[in-house]
Amino acid sequence: MTDESPFLKLPEIVMDNVLHYCDYLEIARLRKTCRSLRNYVDSTTSDALMTSVEITAHSQEVRFLLRSRSCRIDAHYSQSKDGYSMQYYTNGKCEFKTKKIHGENYLEAFKKDLEIFMKYQKGVISHLRIDLPPPLSEGILKVIENRGSTLKVTEIYVFNLPATQLLSTISLIDAQCLENLKVFTKEQRDVIDEIMDLEQWKHLYYCQLLNFQISQPRRISHIGMFTGNVTSVTAADLDFLKTAFLNSSMFCCCKMNCNSIADLSEIAEIFGVQPFTSRGSTGGVLRLWFFRMPNDKTTVLSLDVNSFHFVEFRHKKTAEVPSDAVIIG
């Protein structure tokens, strides 16, 4: 299509309506048509309309997976001898088997496409997954940062980033939108208390921290579902969390893998009763306390301090509490 095409002479309101119903792939195609159309597309506020985004990188390859309500785009960028090759799938069908581009690096090509996507993605992304090895992560995350505004993301899964890049990545997400966070690192048990200083932390409902640790367990009291590693937990911490969870309408469960747990005698003293002890299904010993829920006779809050260094709070039906156990409160 040339710059003199009648299509480019349509009234702006018509052009805007056309772009309003275009998804990311269609916008990307329009941009490649000609310079005038690319300039017009770039000046509009079109939305890429993607609801799920996954960026996964391995040695010499990046995968860019996008989903919307009606479309699935799966792009693979890999290094070749004289440039890079690309495979592109839409809705499960191979649009072109392999396209080889000479004289350009696969990572730079991906970053250009990511930059275009970031420019046009304005709606809420329900799921964002970022799985990047450290050598590639800095340049890719810089593209997201250069977007100029926070991404609206409901759920983000982040894998293999070092602590500093993890914190920077979470900071790129709209704090008012983020609800679910899952983090995994191959680094063993680094303490990452800085994550709890982020505005995004305050709004989480679900949080899973794998291998990273936190040292201030009281700062998870607002989270509905938490699984993660904690350096230590005291009897006073458990009492604080118990009170917070009893009075939270959002609470569902909390499981902490702890390096150090308060002595059972200290916990029993602060709660006023000895734990109910039983054998767990995996062979460990469960030490259980049960707390009466406010205004709910059918449910209790249970606390399990087991012999495998796990501490777990969860709801339990009152009818399932052993008859010889004490319900506190």
mmCIF file of C-alpha atoms in Angstrom:
data_model
loop_
_atom_site.group_PDB
_atom_site.id
_atom_site.type_symbol
_atom_site.label_atom_id
_atom_site.label_comp_id
_atom_site.label_asym_id
_atom_site.label_seq_id
_atom_site.Cartn_x
_atom_site.Cartn_y
_atom_site.Cartn_z
ATOM 1 C CA MET A 1 0.000 0.000 0.000
ATOM 2 C CA THR A 2 1.399 3.413 -0.962
ATOM 3 C CA ASP A 3 1.083 6.679 0.920
ATOM 4 C CA GLU A 4 -1.447 7.757 -1.740
ATOM 5 C CA SER A 5 -3.836 4.915 -0.950
ATOM 6 C CA PRO A 6 -7.503 5.966 -0.608
ATOM 7 C CA PHE A 7 -7.537 4.078 2.688
ATOM 8 C CA LEU A 8 -5.364 6.792 4.186
ATOM 9 C CA LYS A 9 -7.849 9.449 3.048
ATOM 10 C CA LEU A 10 -10.674 8.114 5.184
ATOM 11 C CA PRO A 11 -12.029 10.523 7.823
ATOM 12 C CA GLU A 12 -10.149 10.311 11.115
ATOM 13 C CA ILE A 13 -13.250 9.137 12.982
ATOM 14 C CA VAL A 14 -13.480 6.146 10.624
ATOM 15 C CA MET A 15 -9.781 5.385 11.018
ATOM 16 C CA ASP A 16 -10.105 5.613 14.798
ATOM 17 C CA ASN A 17 -13.056 3.220 14.787
ATOM 18 C CA VAL A 18 -11.086 0.735 12.693
ATOM 19 C CA LEU A 19 -8.122 0.900 15.067
ATOM 20 C CA HIS A 20 -10.398 0.567 18.085
ATOM 21 C CA TYR A 21 -11.285 -2.988 17.025
ATOM 22 C CA CYS A 22 -7.742 -4.017 16.056
ATOM 23 C CA ASP A 23 -5.716 -6.318 18.285
ATOM 24 C CA TYR A 24 -1.958 -6.189 18.689
ATOM 25 C CA LEU A 25 -1.163 -8.350 15.653
ATOM 26 C CA GLU A 26 -3.384 -6.265 13.377
ATOM 27 C CA ILE A 27 -1.867 -3.043 14.694
ATOM 28 C CA ALA A 28 1.624 -4.405 14.064
ATOM 29 C CA ARG A 29 0.668 -5.281 10.483
ATOM 30 C CA LEU A 30 -0.794 -1.842 9.855
ATOM 31 C CA ARG A 31 2.392 -0.195 11.083
ATOM 32 C CA LYS A 32 4.398 -2.090 8.466
ATOM 33 C CA THR A 33 2.155 -0.983 5.592
ATOM 34 C CA CYS A 34 3.675 2.430 4.967
ATOM 35 C CA ARG A 35 5.233 5.345 6.799
ATOM 36 C CA SER A 36 2.135 7.554 6.797
ATOM 37 C CA LEU A 37 -0.071 4.830 8.240
ATOM 38 C CA ARG A 38 2.581 3.936 10.802
ATOM 39 C CA ASN A 39 2.760 7.570 11.910
ATOM 40 C CA TYR A 40 -1.015 7.754 12.199
ATOM 41 C CA VAL A 41 -1.236 4.510 14.171
ATOM 42 C CA ASP A 42 1.513 5.722 16.507
ATOM 43 C CA SER A 43 -0.386 8.938 17.196
ATOM 44 C CA THR A 44 -3.581 7.179 18.291
ATOM 45 C CA THR A 45 -4.567 5.594 21.591
ATOM 46 C CA SER A 46 -5.313 2.118 20.233
ATOM 47 C CA ASP A 47 -5.218 -0.784 22.677
ATOM 48 C CA ALA A 48 -3.414 -4.067 21.955
ATOM 49 C CA LEU A 49 -6.246 -5.814 23.871
ATOM 50 C CA MET A 50 -4.099 -8.648 25.263
ATOM 51 C CA THR A 51 -5.122 -10.232 28.568
ATOM 52 C CA SER A 52 -2.239 -12.694 29.025
ATOM 53 C CA VAL A 53 1.450 -12.066 28.311
ATOM 54 C CA GLU A 54 4.364 -14.474 28.784
ATOM 55 C CA ILE A 55 8.021 -13.678 28.110
ATOM 56 C CA THR A 56 10.316 -16.684 28.448
ATOM 57 C CA ALA A 57 13.980 -16.748 27.481
ATOM 58 C CA HIS A 58 16.480 -19.561 27.239
ATOM 59 C CA SER A 59 19.877 -19.852 25.628
ATOM 60 C CA GLN A 60 19.741 -17.994 22.287
ATOM 61 C CA GLU A 61 15.923 -17.951 22.192
ATOM 62 C CA VAL A 62 13.005 -15.847 23.398
ATOM 63 C CA ARG A 63 9.351 -16.853 23.398
ATOM 64 C CA PHE A 64 6.660 -14.153 23.337
ATOM 65 C CA LEU A 65 3.186 -15.562 24.024
ATOM 66 C CA LEU A 66 0.142 -13.280 23.878
ATOM 67 C CA ARG A 67 -3.510 -14.093 24.433
ATOM 68 C CA SER A 68 -6.710 -12.121 24.162
ATOM 69 C CA ARG A 69 -10.317 -13.229 24.317
ATOM 70 C CA SER A 70 -10.275 -14.084 20.625
ATOM 71 C CA CYS A 71 -6.629 -14.466 19.657
ATOM 72 C CA ARG A 72 -3.474 -16.380 20.584
ATOM 73 C CA ILE A 73 -0.086 -15.261 19.266
ATOM 74 C CA ASP A 74 3.013 -17.360 19.880
ATOM 75 C CA ALA A 75 6.293 -15.911 18.565
ATOM 76 C CA HIS A 76 9.711 -17.557 18.857
ATOM 77 C CA TYR A 77 12.915 -15.612 18.202
ATOM 78 C CA SER A 78 16.163 -17.588 17.951
ATOM 79 C CA GLN A 79 19.713 -16.790 16.932
ATOM 80 C CA SER A 80 20.990 -18.175 13.636
ATOM 81 C CA LYS A 81 24.339 -18.048 11.900
ATOM 82 C CA ASP A 82 23.897 -14.793 9.984
ATOM 83 C CA GLY A 83 21.084 -13.177 11.945
ATOM 84 C CA TYR A 84 17.984 -14.623 13.547
ATOM 85 C CA SER A 85 15.017 -16.795 12.668
ATOM 86 C CA MET A 86 11.432 -16.366 13.769
ATOM 87 C CA GLN A 87 8.457 -18.679 14.005
ATOM 88 C CA TYR A 88 5.048 -17.120 14.342
ATOM 89 C CA TYR A 89 1.848 -18.923 15.333
ATOM 90 C CA THR A 90 -1.652 -17.505 15.623
ATOM 91 C CA ASN A 91 -4.505 -19.469 17.192
ATOM 92 C CA GLY A 92 -2.470 -22.660 16.981
ATOM 93 C CA LYS A 93 -1.724 -22.348 13.260
ATOM 94 C CA CYS A 94 1.730 -21.682 11.861
ATOM 95 C CA GLU A 95 1.505 -18.400 9.974
ATOM 96 C CA PHE A 96 4.938 -18.960 8.525
ATOM 97 C CA LYS A 97 7.109 -21.907 9.391
ATOM 98 C CA THR A 98 10.405 -20.087 9.608
ATOM 99 C CA LYS A 99 11.412 -16.615 8.586
ATOM 100 C CA LYS A 100 15.125 -15.832 8.547
ATOM 101 C CA ILE A 101 16.335 -12.271 8.895
ATOM 102 C CA HIS A 102 19.981 -11.536 8.182
ATOM 103 C CA GLY A 103 22.151 -9.012 9.927
ATOM 104 C CA GLU A 104 20.120 -8.565 13.117
ATOM 105 C CA ASN A 105 20.350 -10.096 16.574
ATOM 106 C CA TYR A 106 17.366 -12.124 17.787
ATOM 107 C CA LEU A 107 17.240 -10.293 21.111
ATOM 108 C CA GLU A 108 17.228 -6.855 19.492
ATOM 109 C CA ALA A 109 14.443 -7.976 17.147
ATOM 110 C CA PHE A 110 12.351 -9.187 20.067
ATOM 111 C CA LYS A 111 12.936 -5.992 22.021
ATOM 112 C CA LYS A 112 11.662 -3.951 19.066
ATOM 113 C CA ASP A 113 8.458 -5.993 18.935
ATOM 114 C CA LEU A 114 8.088 -5.781 22.710
ATOM 115 C CA GLU A 115 8.470 -2.012 22.518
ATOM 116 C CA ILE A 116 5.617 -1.821 19.997
ATOM 117 C CA PHE A 117 3.441 -4.022 22.175
ATOM 118 C CA MET A 118 4.151 -1.977 25.299
ATOM 119 C CA LYS A 119 3.221 1.182 23.439
ATOM 120 C CA TYR A 120 -0.227 -0.143 22.560
ATOM 121 C CA GLN A 121 -1.151 -2.273 25.578
ATOM 122 C CA LYS A 122 -3.434 -0.098 27.677
ATOM 123 C CA GLY A 123 -6.021 -2.520 29.069
ATOM 124 C CA VAL A 124 -5.625 -4.772 32.099
ATOM 125 C CA ILE A 125 -3.398 -7.841 31.688
ATOM 126 C CA SER A 126 -4.886 -10.604 33.818
ATOM 127 C CA HIS A 127 -1.715 -12.739 33.723
ATOM 128 C CA LEU A 128 1.914 -11.682 33.160
ATOM 129 C CA ARG A 129 4.750 -14.212 33.317
ATOM 130 C CA ILE A 130 8.391 -13.163 33.098
ATOM 131 C CA ASP A 131 11.014 -15.930 33.073
ATOM 132 C CA LEU A 132 14.411 -14.516 32.162
ATOM 133 C CA PRO A 133 18.019 -15.524 32.847
ATOM 134 C CA PRO A 134 20.117 -12.666 34.304
ATOM 135 C CA PRO A 135 22.220 -12.071 31.144
ATOM 136 C CA LEU A 136 19.079 -11.185 29.149
ATOM 137 C CA SER A 137 16.817 -9.693 31.763
ATOM 138 C CA GLU A 138 18.247 -6.184 32.067
ATOM 139 C CA GLY A 139 17.739 -5.189 28.430
ATOM 140 C CA ILE A 140 14.246 -6.682 28.214
ATOM 141 C CA LEU A 141 13.082 -5.098 31.465
ATOM 142 C CA LYS A 142 14.442 -1.753 30.262
ATOM 143 C CA VAL A 143 11.981 -1.865 27.357
ATOM 144 C CA ILE A 144 9.085 -2.296 29.797
ATOM 145 C CA GLU A 145 10.437 0.493 31.984
ATOM 146 C CA ASN A 146 10.696 2.852 29.004
ATOM 147 C CA ARG A 147 6.967 2.477 28.416
ATOM 148 C CA GLY A 148 6.587 5.562 30.594
ATOM 149 C CA SER A 149 3.598 4.406 32.642
ATOM 150 C CA THR A 150 2.869 1.468 34.918
ATOM 151 C CA LEU A 151 1.391 -1.719 33.471
ATOM 152 C CA LYS A 152 -2.065 -2.698 34.629
ATOM 153 C CA VAL A 153 -1.578 -6.311 35.701
ATOM 154 C CA THR A 154 -3.759 -8.425 37.995
ATOM 155 C CA GLU A 155 -1.395 -11.395 38.375
ATOM 156 C CA ILE A 156 2.360 -11.535 37.825
ATOM 157 C CA TYR A 157 4.653 -14.560 37.976
ATOM 158 C CA VAL A 158 8.380 -13.734 38.024
ATOM 159 C CA PHE A 159 11.062 -16.406 37.691
ATOM 160 C CA ASN A 160 14.854 -16.376 38.023
ATOM 161 C CA LEU A 161 15.415 -12.639 38.446
ATOM 162 C CA PRO A 162 17.911 -11.471 41.078
ATOM 163 C CA ALA A 163 16.494 -9.461 43.956
ATOM 164 C CA THR A 164 17.265 -6.004 42.566
ATOM 165 C CA GLN A 165 15.647 -6.725 39.199
ATOM 166 C CA LEU A 166 12.691 -8.409 40.871
ATOM 167 C CA LEU A 167 11.969 -5.286 42.901
ATOM 168 C CA SER A 168 12.321 -3.098 39.810
ATOM 169 C CA THR A 169 9.950 -5.341 37.853
ATOM 170 C CA ILE A 170 7.229 -5.276 40.504
ATOM 171 C CA SER A 171 7.586 -1.491 40.665
ATOM 172 C CA LEU A 172 6.551 -1.314 36.997
ATOM 173 C CA ILE A 173 3.087 -2.696 37.860
ATOM 174 C CA ASP A 174 0.126 -0.513 38.807
ATOM 175 C CA ALA A 175 -0.166 -0.978 42.576
ATOM 176 C CA GLN A 176 -3.932 -0.501 42.565
ATOM 177 C CA CYS A 177 -4.347 -3.297 40.018
ATOM 178 C CA LEU A 178 -1.941 -5.993 41.232
ATOM 179 C CA GLU A 179 -3.563 -8.725 43.350
ATOM 180 C CA ASN A 180 -1.497 -11.885 42.875
ATOM 181 C CA LEU A 181 2.289 -12.279 43.002
ATOM 182 C CA LYS A 182 4.358 -15.435 42.529
ATOM 183 C CA VAL A 183 8.143 -15.300 42.718
ATOM 184 C CA PHE A 184 10.721 -18.040 42.207
ATOM 185 C CA THR A 185 14.499 -17.782 42.180
ATOM 186 C CA LYS A 186 17.302 -20.309 41.958
ATOM 187 C CA GLU A 187 19.237 -18.240 44.479
ATOM 188 C CA GLN A 188 18.934 -19.891 47.869
ATOM 189 C CA ARG A 189 17.069 -18.074 50.600
ATOM 190 C CA ASP A 190 18.102 -14.455 49.965
ATOM 191 C CA VAL A 191 16.332 -12.100 52.370
ATOM 192 C CA ILE A 192 14.190 -9.633 50.424
ATOM 193 C CA ASP A 193 12.486 -7.450 53.009
ATOM 194 C CA GLU A 194 12.553 -4.539 50.536
ATOM 195 C CA ILE A 195 9.646 -6.138 48.706
ATOM 196 C CA MET A 196 7.413 -5.290 51.659
ATOM 197 C CA ASP A 197 8.231 -1.589 51.282
ATOM 198 C CA LEU A 198 6.727 -1.475 47.788
ATOM 199 C CA GLU A 199 3.302 0.066 47.347
ATOM 200 C CA GLN A 200 2.310 -3.037 45.353
ATOM 201 C CA TRP A 201 2.804 -5.218 48.462
ATOM 202 C CA LYS A 202 0.043 -3.420 50.332
ATOM 203 C CA HIS A 203 -2.617 -4.475 47.831
ATOM 204 C CA LEU A 204 -1.789 -8.182 47.412
ATOM 205 C CA TYR A 205 -4.380 -10.877 48.033
ATOM 206 C CA TYR A 206 -2.193 -13.837 46.987
ATOM 207 C CA CYS A 207 1.577 -14.100 47.432
ATOM 208 C CA GLN A 208 3.961 -16.995 46.911
ATOM 209 C CA LEU A 209 7.684 -16.450 47.559
ATOM 210 C CA LEU A 210 9.819 -19.460 46.646
ATOM 211 C CA ASN A 211 13.458 -19.440 47.841
ATOM 212 C CA PHE A 212 13.402 -15.751 48.754
ATOM 213 C CA GLN A 213 12.919 -15.037 52.472
ATOM 214 C CA ILE A 214 11.374 -12.271 54.541
ATOM 215 C CA SER A 215 12.236 -11.498 58.156
ATOM 216 C CA GLN A 216 9.125 -9.575 59.249
ATOM 217 C CA PRO A 217 6.188 -12.034 59.257
ATOM 218 C CA ARG A 218 3.770 -9.500 60.734
ATOM 219 C CA ARG A 219 3.814 -7.628 57.431
ATOM 220 C CA ILE A 220 1.929 -10.442 55.687
ATOM 221 C CA SER A 221 -1.140 -9.997 57.912
ATOM 222 C CA HIS A 222 -3.155 -8.248 55.170
ATOM 223 C CA ILE A 223 -2.578 -10.993 52.566
ATOM 224 C CA GLY A 224 -5.418 -13.458 52.009
ATOM 225 C CA MET A 225 -3.246 -16.356 50.816
ATOM 226 C CA PHE A 226 0.469 -16.489 51.589
ATOM 227 C CA THR A 227 3.103 -19.169 51.032
ATOM 228 C CA GLY A 228 6.757 -18.389 51.600
ATOM 229 C CA ASN A 229 9.954 -18.566 53.580
ATOM 230 C CA VAL A 230 10.467 -16.657 56.820
ATOM 231 C CA THR A 231 13.739 -16.334 58.721
ATOM 232 C CA SER A 232 12.126 -16.612 62.154
ATOM 233 C CA VAL A 233 8.770 -16.360 63.886
ATOM 234 C CA THR A 234 8.225 -15.589 67.575
ATOM 235 C CA ALA A 235 5.290 -16.389 69.831
ATOM 236 C CA ALA A 236 4.352 -12.704 69.733
ATOM 237 C CA ASP A 237 4.388 -12.830 65.908
ATOM 238 C CA LEU A 238 1.984 -15.778 65.950
ATOM 239 C CA ASP A 239 -0.317 -13.987 68.378
ATOM 240 C CA PHE A 240 -0.289 -10.886 66.163
ATOM 241 C CA LEU A 241 -1.073 -12.887 63.028
ATOM 242 C CA LYS A 242 -3.770 -14.880 64.808
ATOM 243 C CA THR A 243 -5.582 -11.684 65.798
ATOM 244 C CA ALA A 244 -5.205 -10.183 62.322
ATOM 245 C CA PHE A 245 -6.481 -13.307 60.559
ATOM 246 C CA LEU A 246 -9.431 -13.693 62.932
ATOM 247 C CA ASN A 247 -10.576 -10.189 62.050
ATOM 248 C CA SER A 248 -9.843 -10.288 58.323
ATOM 249 C CA SER A 249 -12.638 -10.853 55.822
ATOM 250 C CA MET A 250 -9.980 -11.574 53.163
ATOM 251 C CA PHE A 251 -7.975 -14.258 54.962
ATOM 252 C CA CYS A 252 -7.911 -17.773 53.532
ATOM 253 C CA CYS A 253 -4.620 -19.447 54.478
ATOM 254 C CA CYS A 254 -1.011 -18.762 55.417
ATOM 255 C CA LYS A 255 1.893 -21.214 55.251
ATOM 256 C CA MET A 256 5.390 -20.215 56.350
ATOM 257 C CA ASN A 257 8.556 -22.282 56.065
ATOM 258 C CA CYS A 258 10.645 -20.978 58.976
ATOM 259 C CA ASN A 259 14.345 -21.252 59.759
ATOM 260 C CA SER A 260 13.567 -20.626 63.418
ATOM 261 C CA ILE A 261 10.299 -21.012 65.361
ATOM 262 C CA ALA A 262 9.547 -19.999 68.937
ATOM 263 C CA ASP A 263 9.655 -22.722 71.574
ATOM 264 C CA LEU A 264 6.366 -24.536 72.051
ATOM 265 C CA SER A 265 6.369 -23.510 75.708
ATOM 266 C CA GLU A 266 6.436 -19.823 74.702
ATOM 267 C CA ILE A 267 3.579 -20.307 72.247
ATOM 268 C CA ALA A 268 1.533 -22.258 74.802
ATOM 269 C CA GLU A 269 2.095 -19.531 77.373
ATOM 270 C CA ILE A 270 0.914 -16.743 75.094
ATOM 271 C CA PHE A 271 -2.223 -18.686 74.036
ATOM 272 C CA GLY A 272 -2.933 -20.055 77.504
ATOM 273 C CA VAL A 273 -3.296 -23.728 76.518
ATOM 274 C CA GLN A 274 -1.079 -26.585 75.390
ATOM 275 C CA PRO A 275 -1.313 -27.616 71.731
ATOM 276 C CA PHE A 276 -3.366 -30.552 70.539
ATOM 277 C CA THR A 277 -0.802 -33.005 69.182
ATOM 278 C CA SER A 278 -1.330 -35.520 66.396
ATOM 279 C CA ARG A 279 0.629 -37.426 63.790
ATOM 280 C CA GLY A 280 0.679 -35.880 60.318
ATOM 281 C CA SER A 281 0.012 -37.805 57.113
ATOM 282 C CA THR A 282 3.676 -37.459 56.076
ATOM 283 C CA GLY A 283 5.056 -38.639 59.400
ATOM 284 C CA GLY A 284 5.637 -35.312 61.104
ATOM 285 C CA VAL A 285 4.094 -34.166 64.374
ATOM 286 C CA LEU A 286 1.339 -31.542 64.274
ATOM 287 C CA ARG A 287 0.955 -29.119 67.171
ATOM 288 C CA LEU A 288 -2.424 -27.474 66.804
ATOM 289 C CA TRP A 289 -4.244 -24.571 68.399
ATOM 290 C CA PHE A 290 -7.833 -23.648 67.515
ATOM 291 C CA PHE A 291 -9.390 -20.178 67.827
ATOM 292 C CA ARG A 292 -13.061 -19.297 67.736
ATOM 293 C CA MET A 293 -14.061 -17.027 64.850
ATOM 294 C CA PRO A 294 -15.970 -13.817 65.642
ATOM 295 C CA ASN A 295 -19.665 -14.185 64.775
ATOM 296 C CA ASP A 296 -19.183 -17.615 63.178
ATOM 297 C CA LYS A 297 -19.868 -20.786 65.154
ATOM 298 C CA THR A 298 -19.288 -23.090 62.179
ATOM 299 C CA THR A 299 -15.638 -22.211 61.566
ATOM 300 C CA VAL A 300 -12.462 -21.901 63.615
ATOM 301 C CA LEU A 301 -8.989 -20.595 62.822
ATOM 302 C CA SER A 302 -6.397 -23.330 63.239
ATOM 303 C CA LEU A 303 -2.674 -22.866 63.822
ATOM 304 C CA ASP A 304 -0.300 -25.736 63.123
ATOM 305 C CA VAL A 305 3.321 -25.541 64.274
ATOM 306 C CA ASN A 306 4.686 -28.798 62.918
ATOM 307 C CA SER A 307 7.958 -30.650 63.275
ATOM 308 C CA PHE A 308 9.050 -29.851 59.702
ATOM 309 C CA HIS A 309 9.548 -26.148 60.509
ATOM 310 C CA PHE A 310 6.286 -25.143 58.889
ATOM 311 C CA VAL A 311 3.738 -22.824 60.454
ATOM 312 C CA GLU A 312 0.266 -22.836 58.941
ATOM 313 C CA PHE A 313 -2.868 -20.818 59.645
ATOM 314 C CA ARG A 314 -6.094 -21.849 57.944
ATOM 315 C CA HIS A 315 -9.831 -22.079 58.463
ATOM 316 C CA LYS A 316 -11.329 -25.348 59.647
ATOM 317 C CA LYS A 317 -14.906 -26.455 60.231
ATOM 318 C CA THR A 318 -15.779 -26.494 63.915
ATOM 319 C CA ALA A 319 -17.284 -29.969 63.523
ATOM 320 C CA GLU A 320 -13.862 -31.275 62.394
ATOM 321 C CA VAL A 321 -12.035 -30.121 65.528
ATOM 322 C CA PRO A 322 -11.109 -33.153 67.711
ATOM 323 C CA SER A 323 -13.445 -33.505 70.670
ATOM 324 C CA ASP A 324 -10.591 -33.404 73.187
ATOM 325 C CA ALA A 325 -9.045 -30.232 71.717
ATOM 326 C CA VAL A 326 -9.642 -26.796 73.236
ATOM 327 C CA ILE A 327 -11.173 -24.011 71.140
ATOM 328 C CA ILE A 328 -9.769 -20.731 72.447
ATOM 329 C CA GLY A 329 -11.989 -17.679 72.722
#
